Short mmCIF file of C-alpha atoms in Angstrom, two decimals:
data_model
loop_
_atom_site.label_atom_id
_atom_site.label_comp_id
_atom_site.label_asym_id
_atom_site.label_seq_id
_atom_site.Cartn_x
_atom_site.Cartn_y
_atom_site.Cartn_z
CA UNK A 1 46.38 -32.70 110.05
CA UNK A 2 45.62 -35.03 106.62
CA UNK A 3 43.20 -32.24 105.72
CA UNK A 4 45.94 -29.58 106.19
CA UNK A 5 48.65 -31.39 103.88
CA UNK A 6 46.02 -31.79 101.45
CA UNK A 7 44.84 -28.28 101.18
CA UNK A 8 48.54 -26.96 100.92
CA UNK A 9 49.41 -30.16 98.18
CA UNK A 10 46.16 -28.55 96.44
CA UNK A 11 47.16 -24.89 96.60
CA UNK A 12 50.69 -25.68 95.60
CA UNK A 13 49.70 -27.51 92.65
CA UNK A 14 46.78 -24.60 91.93
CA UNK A 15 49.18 -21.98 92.54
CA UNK A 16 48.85 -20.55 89.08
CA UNK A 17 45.18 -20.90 89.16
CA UNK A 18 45.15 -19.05 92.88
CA UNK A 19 47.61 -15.95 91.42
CA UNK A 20 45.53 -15.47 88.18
CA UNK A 21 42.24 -15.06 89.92
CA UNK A 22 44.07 -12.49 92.84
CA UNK A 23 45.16 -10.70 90.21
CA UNK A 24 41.96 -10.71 88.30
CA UNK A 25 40.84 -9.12 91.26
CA UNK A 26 43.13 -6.78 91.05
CA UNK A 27 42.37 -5.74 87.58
CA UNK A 28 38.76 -5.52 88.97
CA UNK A 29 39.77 -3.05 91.80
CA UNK A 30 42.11 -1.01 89.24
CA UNK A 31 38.46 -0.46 86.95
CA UNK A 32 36.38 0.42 90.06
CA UNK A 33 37.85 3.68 89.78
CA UNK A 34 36.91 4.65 86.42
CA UNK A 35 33.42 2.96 87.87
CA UNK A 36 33.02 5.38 91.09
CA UNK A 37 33.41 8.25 88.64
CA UNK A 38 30.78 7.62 85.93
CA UNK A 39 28.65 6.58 89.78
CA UNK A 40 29.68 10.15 90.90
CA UNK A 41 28.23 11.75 88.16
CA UNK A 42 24.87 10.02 88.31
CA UNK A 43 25.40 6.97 86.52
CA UNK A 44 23.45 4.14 88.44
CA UNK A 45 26.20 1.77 89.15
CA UNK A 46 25.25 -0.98 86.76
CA UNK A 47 25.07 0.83 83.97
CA UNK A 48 28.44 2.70 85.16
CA UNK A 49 30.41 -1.06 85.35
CA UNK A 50 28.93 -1.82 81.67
CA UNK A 51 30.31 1.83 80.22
CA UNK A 52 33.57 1.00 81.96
CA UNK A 53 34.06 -2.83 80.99
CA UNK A 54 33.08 -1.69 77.23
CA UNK A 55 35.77 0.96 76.99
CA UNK A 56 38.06 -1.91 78.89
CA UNK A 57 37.44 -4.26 76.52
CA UNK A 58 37.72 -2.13 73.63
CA UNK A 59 41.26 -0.80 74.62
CA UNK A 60 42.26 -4.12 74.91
CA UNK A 61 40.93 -5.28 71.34
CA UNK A 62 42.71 -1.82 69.79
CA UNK A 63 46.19 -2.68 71.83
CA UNK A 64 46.41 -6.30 69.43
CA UNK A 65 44.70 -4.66 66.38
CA UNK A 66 47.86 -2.37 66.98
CA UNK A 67 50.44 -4.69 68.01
CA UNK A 68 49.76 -8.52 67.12
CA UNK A 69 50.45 -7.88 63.41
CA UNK A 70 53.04 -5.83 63.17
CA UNK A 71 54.36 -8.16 65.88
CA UNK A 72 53.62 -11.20 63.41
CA UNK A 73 55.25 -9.82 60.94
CA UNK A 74 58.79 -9.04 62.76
CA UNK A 75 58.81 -12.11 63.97
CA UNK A 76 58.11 -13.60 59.80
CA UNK A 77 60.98 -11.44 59.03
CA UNK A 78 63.24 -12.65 61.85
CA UNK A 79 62.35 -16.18 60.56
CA UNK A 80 63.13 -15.73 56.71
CA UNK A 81 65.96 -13.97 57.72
CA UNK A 82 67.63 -16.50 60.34
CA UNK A 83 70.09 -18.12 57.85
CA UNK A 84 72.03 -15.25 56.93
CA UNK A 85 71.44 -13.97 60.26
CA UNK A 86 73.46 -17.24 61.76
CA UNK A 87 75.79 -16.57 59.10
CA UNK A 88 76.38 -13.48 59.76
CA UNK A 89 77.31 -14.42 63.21
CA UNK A 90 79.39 -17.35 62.50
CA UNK A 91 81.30 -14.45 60.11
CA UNK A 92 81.96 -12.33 63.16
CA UNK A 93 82.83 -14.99 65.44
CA UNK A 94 85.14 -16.16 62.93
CA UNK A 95 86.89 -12.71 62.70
CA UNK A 96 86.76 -12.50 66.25
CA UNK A 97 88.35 -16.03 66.68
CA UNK A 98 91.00 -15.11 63.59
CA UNK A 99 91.99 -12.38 66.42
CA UNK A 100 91.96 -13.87 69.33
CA UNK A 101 93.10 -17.58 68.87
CA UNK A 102 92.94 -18.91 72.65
CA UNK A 103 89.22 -18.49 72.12
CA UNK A 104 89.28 -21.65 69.53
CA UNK A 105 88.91 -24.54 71.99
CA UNK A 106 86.09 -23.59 73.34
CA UNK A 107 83.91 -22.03 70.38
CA UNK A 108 82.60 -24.18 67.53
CA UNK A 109 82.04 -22.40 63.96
CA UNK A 110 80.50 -23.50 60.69
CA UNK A 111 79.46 -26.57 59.57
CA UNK A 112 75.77 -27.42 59.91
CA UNK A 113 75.24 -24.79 62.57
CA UNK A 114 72.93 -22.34 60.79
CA UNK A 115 70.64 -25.10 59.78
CA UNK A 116 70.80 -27.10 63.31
CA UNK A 117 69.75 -23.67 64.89
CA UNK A 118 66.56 -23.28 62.68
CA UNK A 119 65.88 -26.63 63.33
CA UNK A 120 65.79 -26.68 67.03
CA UNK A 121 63.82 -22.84 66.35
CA UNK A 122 60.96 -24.72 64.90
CA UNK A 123 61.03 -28.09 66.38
CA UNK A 124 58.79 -26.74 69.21
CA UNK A 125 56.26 -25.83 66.89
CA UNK A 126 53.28 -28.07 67.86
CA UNK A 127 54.31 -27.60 71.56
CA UNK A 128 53.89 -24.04 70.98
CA UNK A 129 50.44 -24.34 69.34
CA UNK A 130 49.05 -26.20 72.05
CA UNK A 131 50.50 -23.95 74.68
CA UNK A 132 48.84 -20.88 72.48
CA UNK A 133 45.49 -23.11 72.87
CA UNK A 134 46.41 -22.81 76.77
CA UNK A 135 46.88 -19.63 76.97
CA UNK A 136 43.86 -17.93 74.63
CA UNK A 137 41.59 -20.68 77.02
CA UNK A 138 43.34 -18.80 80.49
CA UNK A 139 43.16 -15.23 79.03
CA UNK A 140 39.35 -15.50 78.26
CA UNK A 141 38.51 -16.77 82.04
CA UNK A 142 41.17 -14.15 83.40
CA UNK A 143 38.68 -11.86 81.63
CA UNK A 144 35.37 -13.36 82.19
CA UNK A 145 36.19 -13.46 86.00
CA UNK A 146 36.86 -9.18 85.56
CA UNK A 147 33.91 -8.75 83.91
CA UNK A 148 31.99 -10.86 86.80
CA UNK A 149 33.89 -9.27 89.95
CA UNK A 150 33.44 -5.51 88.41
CA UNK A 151 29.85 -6.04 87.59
CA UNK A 152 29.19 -7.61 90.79
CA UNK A 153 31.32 -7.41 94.26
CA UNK A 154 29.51 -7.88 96.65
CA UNK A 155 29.89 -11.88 96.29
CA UNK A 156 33.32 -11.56 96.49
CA UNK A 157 33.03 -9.01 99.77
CA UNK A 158 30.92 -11.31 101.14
CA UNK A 159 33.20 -14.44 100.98
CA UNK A 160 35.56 -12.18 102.11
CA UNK A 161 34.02 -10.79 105.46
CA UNK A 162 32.03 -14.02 105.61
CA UNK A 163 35.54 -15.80 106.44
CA UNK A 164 36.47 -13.29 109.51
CA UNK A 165 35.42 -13.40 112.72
CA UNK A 166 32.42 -11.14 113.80
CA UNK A 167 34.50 -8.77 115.27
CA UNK A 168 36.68 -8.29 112.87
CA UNK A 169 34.79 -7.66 109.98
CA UNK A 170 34.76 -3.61 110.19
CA UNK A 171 38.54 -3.95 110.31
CA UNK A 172 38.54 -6.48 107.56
CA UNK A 173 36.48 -3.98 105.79
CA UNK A 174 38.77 -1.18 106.29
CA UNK A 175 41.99 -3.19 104.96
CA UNK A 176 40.28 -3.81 102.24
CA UNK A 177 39.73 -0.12 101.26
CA UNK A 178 42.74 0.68 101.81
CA UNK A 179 44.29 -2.01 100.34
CA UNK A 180 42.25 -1.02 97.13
CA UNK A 181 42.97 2.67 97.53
CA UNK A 182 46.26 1.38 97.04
CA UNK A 183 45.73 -0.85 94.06
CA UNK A 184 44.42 2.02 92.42
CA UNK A 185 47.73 4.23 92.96
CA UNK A 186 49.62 0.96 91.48
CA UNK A 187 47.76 1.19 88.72
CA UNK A 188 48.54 5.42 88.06
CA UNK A 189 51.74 4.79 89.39
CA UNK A 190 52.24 2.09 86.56
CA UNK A 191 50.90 4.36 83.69
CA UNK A 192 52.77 7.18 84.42
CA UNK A 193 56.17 5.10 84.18
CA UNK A 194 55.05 3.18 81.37
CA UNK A 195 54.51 5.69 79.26
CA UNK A 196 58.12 7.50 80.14
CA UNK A 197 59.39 4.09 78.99
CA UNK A 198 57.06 4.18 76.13
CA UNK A 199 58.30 7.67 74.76
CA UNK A 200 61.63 6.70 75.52
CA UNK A 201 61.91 3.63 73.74
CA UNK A 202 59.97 4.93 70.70
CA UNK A 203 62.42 7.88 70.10
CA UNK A 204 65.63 5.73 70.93
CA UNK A 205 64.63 2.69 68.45
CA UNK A 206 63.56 5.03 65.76
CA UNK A 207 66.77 6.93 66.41
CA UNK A 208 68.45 3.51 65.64
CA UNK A 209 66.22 2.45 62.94
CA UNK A 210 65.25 -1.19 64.70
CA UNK A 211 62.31 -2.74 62.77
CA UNK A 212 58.76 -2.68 64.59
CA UNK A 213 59.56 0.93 67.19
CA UNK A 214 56.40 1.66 67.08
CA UNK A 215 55.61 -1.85 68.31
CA UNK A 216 58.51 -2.46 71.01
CA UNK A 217 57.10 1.05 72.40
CA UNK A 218 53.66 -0.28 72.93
CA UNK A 219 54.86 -3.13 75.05
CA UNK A 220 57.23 -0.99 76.48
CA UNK A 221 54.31 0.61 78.10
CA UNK A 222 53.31 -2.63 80.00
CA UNK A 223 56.93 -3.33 81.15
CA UNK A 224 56.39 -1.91 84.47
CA UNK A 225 53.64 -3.84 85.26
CA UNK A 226 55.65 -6.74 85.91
CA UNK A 227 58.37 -5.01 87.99
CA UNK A 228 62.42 -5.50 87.05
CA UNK A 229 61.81 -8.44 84.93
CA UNK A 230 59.21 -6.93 82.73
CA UNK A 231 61.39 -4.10 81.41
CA UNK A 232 63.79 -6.89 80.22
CA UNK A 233 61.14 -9.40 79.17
CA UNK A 234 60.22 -6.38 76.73
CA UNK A 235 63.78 -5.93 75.61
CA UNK A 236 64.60 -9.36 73.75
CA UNK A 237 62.98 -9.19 70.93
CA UNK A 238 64.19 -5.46 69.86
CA UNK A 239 67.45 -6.61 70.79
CA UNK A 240 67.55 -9.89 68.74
CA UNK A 241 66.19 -7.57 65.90
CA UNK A 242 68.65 -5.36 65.98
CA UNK A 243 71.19 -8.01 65.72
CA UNK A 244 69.95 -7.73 62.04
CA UNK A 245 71.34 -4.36 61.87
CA UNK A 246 75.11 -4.87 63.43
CA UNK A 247 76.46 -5.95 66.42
CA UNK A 248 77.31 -2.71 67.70
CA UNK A 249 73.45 -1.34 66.63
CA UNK A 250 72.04 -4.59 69.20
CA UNK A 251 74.81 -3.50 71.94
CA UNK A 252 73.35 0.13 71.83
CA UNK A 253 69.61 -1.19 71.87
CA UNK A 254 70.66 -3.29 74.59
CA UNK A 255 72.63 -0.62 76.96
CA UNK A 256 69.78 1.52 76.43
CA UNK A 257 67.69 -1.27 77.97
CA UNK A 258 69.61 -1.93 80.84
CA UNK A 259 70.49 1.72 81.55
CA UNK A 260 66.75 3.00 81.26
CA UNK A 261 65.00 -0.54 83.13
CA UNK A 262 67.57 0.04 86.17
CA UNK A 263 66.59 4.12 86.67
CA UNK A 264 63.38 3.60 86.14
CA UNK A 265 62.28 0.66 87.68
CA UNK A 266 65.05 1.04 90.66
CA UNK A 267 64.81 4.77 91.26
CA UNK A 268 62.05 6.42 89.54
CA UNK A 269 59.42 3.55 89.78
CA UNK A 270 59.81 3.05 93.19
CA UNK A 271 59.39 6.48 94.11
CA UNK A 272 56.52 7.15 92.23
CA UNK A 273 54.56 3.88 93.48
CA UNK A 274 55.72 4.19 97.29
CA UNK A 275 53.94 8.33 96.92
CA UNK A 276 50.62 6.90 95.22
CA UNK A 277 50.48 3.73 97.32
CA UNK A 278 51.66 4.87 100.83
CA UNK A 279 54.42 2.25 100.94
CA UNK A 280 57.90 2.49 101.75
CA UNK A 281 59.68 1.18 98.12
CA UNK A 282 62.43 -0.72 99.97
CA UNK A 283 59.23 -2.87 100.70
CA UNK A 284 57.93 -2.98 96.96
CA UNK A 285 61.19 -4.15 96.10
CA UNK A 286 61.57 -6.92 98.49
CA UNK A 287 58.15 -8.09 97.70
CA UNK A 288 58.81 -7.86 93.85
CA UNK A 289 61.91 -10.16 93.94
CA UNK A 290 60.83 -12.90 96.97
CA UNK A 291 57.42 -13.48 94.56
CA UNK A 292 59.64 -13.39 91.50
CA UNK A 293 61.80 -16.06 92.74
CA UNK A 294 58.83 -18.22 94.61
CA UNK A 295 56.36 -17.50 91.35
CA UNK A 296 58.14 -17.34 88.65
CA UNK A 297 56.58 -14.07 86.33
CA UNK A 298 52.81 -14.28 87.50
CA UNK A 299 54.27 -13.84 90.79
CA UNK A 300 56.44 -10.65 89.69
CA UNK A 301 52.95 -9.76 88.27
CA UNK A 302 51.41 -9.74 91.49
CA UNK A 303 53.97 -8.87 93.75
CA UNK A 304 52.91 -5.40 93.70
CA UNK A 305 49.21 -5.38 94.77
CA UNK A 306 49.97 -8.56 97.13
CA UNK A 307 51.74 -6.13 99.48
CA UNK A 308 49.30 -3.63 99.10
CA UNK A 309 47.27 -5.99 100.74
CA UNK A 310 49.56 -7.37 103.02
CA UNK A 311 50.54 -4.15 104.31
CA UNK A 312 46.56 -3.03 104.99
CA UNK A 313 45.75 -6.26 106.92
CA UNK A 314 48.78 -6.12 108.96
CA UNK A 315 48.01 -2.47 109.91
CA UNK A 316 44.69 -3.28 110.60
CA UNK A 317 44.46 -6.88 112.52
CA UNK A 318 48.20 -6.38 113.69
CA UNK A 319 49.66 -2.80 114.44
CA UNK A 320 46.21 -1.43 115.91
CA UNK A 321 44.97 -4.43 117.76
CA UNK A 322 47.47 -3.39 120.42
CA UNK A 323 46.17 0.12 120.29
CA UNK A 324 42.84 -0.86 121.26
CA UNK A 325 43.36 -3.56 123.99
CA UNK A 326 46.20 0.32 125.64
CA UNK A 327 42.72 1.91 125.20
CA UNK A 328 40.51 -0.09 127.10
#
C-alpha cells in the first residue's frame, strides 16, 4: 500500500517528465515510417534510421532558420511599438466611453497606464530567461531520446513485452502495431490539415497586410498538432499584431481564426484523422479535451496518439479475450 501512494505521488509530480518521453515515442513511431521505406528499398536498417534522423533534424534546423528571426523581430517591433500602441487603445476606449457613458465606472483610462503596462511586459524578464534555459535543456533530451528510440527499439519493445505476462505478449505485440499503424495516420492526418491551415492563413494575413504572414503560416502548420487549443495558441500573436493595424483589421484576423480553427479542427480534422487512424472522432475529441483539462497543453499534445493506444490495447487484451475463452 505505502509503495503504491508513493509511486502515484512520484508519477504525479513526474507527470511532465512521463508525457514528454510518451510522446517522444511517438515522434519515434511517426519517423519509423519514412525508416521502413528507405529498409524496403534495400537500405540496411541502421543506415536507413541515420538517413531519416539527418533529414529530421535538418527540417527542424530550416523550420527556426525560417521562423525564429522573423519571429524575433515581430515581437522587437511589437515592443518599440507598445506605447503608442497603449495609446492608441486608451484613444479608442476613450471615444468609445465619450459614447457610451454607463461604461465609465467600470473602465479606467489614462494616466500612467501605458507605462504600468510595459512595465509589468518586462518585469518577467529574468523569469523568462531562466524558463528559456528550461526549455532549450527539455527540447534537447526530447530529441536525444528520438534519436535513441528510432535508432534502436528493440530496448524499448523489450521493456514493453518484458512487463506482460507470457501469454500475452503476442497480443501485446499486436496492439502495439496497430497502435503505431495508427500513430502514423495521426501524423498524415496532421500534415494534410496543417497545411490547409497553412495556405489559408498565408493568403488571408497577406490579404490583410498583418506583419510576419509568412511566419504566422508556418506555425499555422503545427496548429493541429495540438488539437482545438493549438489553432488558437497560433492565433495570438497575429491577432495582437494586427491590433497595430486597426481594431476592425485584429477583429477580421481574429474571426478568421475562430471561423477556420472550429471547421477544421471540429469537422474536417476529425474526419480526416478518424479515416487514417480507424477511430471513431467523437472519441478523438473526448480524448483531446479530458487530457487538455487533466494536462494542461502537453496533454492536448498527446491526447491524440494516447488513444491510439488505448484503443489497440483495449481491442486486444479486452474486446477479444472474450472471443477466445466462446472459442474454446
Amino acid at each position: 500500500g505505502a509503495a503504491a501512494v508513493v509511486l502515484l505521488w512520484f508519477a504525479q509530480q513526474a507527470i511532465t517528465a512521463i508525457l514528454m518521453l510518451f510522446f517522444a515515442i511517438v515522434v519515434a513511431i511517426a519517423l519509423s515510417a519514412p525508416v521502413d521505406w528507405f529498409v524496403r528499398r534495400g537500405v540496411p536498417r541502421q543506415w536507413a534510421a541515420i538517413v531519416t534522423l539527418i533529414l529530421f533534424f535538418a527540417a527542424v534546423g530550416l523550420l527556426g532558420a525560417l521562423v525564429f528571426p522573423p519571429l524575433v523581430e515581430q515581437a522587437v517591433r511589437l515592443a518599440n511599438n507598445l506605447p503608442d500602441f497603449v495609446a492608441g487603445i486608451e484613444a479608442q476606449l476613450s471615444a468609445l466611453l465619450a459614447r457610451y457613458p454607463d461604461l465609465q465606472p467600470f473602465v479606467r483610462v489614462g494616466g500612467d497606464g501605458g507605462e504600468q503596462i510595459a512595465l509589468d511586459l518586462f518585469r518577467g524578464v529574468g523569469l523568462f530567461s531562466l524558463s528559456l534555459l528550461g526549455g532549450v535543456a527539455l527540447t534537447i533530451i526530447f530529441f536525444s531520446t528520438v534519436a535513441y528510440v528510432v535508432l534502436d527499439p528493440k530496448p524499448i519493445l523489450r521493456a514493453w513485452l518484458g512487463s506482460l505476462p507470457l501469454g500475452r505478449r503476442r497480443a501485446g505485440m499486436r496492439a502495439y502495431r496497430r497502435a503505431s499503424r495508427a500513430v502514423v495516420g495521426w501524423t498524415k492526418a496532421s500534415l494534410v490539415v496543417g497545411a490547409i491551415q497553412s495556405v489559408a492563413t498565408l493568403i488571408f494575413l497577406s490579404a490583410m497586410d498583418v506583419p510576419g504572414a509568412l511566419v504566422w503560416a508556418v506555425l499555422a502548420f503545427f496548429a493541429d498538432f495540438i488539437p482545438r487549443i493549438g489553432g488558437y495558441v497560433m492565433a495570438f500573436p497575429p491577432v495582437i499584431l494586427s491590433l497595430t493595424l486597426g481594431p476592425m483589421t485584429a477583429l477580421w484576423v481574429g474571426l478568421f481564426y475562430l471561423v477556420s480553427n472550429e471547421i477544421l479542427g471540429s469537422i474536417v480534422a476529425p474526419k480526416i484523422r478518424g479515416a487514417t487512424m480507424k477511430l471513431h472522432p467523437v472519441l478523438l475529441i473526448f480524448f483531446t479535451l479530458a487530457f487538455a483539462l487533466a494536462f494542461g497543453l502537453m496533454g492536448a499534445i498527446v491526447a491524440t496518439p494516447a488513444e491510439a493506444f488505448a484503443a489497440a490495447f483495449y481491442s486486444e487484451f479486452y474486446l477479444k479475450r472474450p472471443l477466445r475463452r466462446e472459442q474454446h
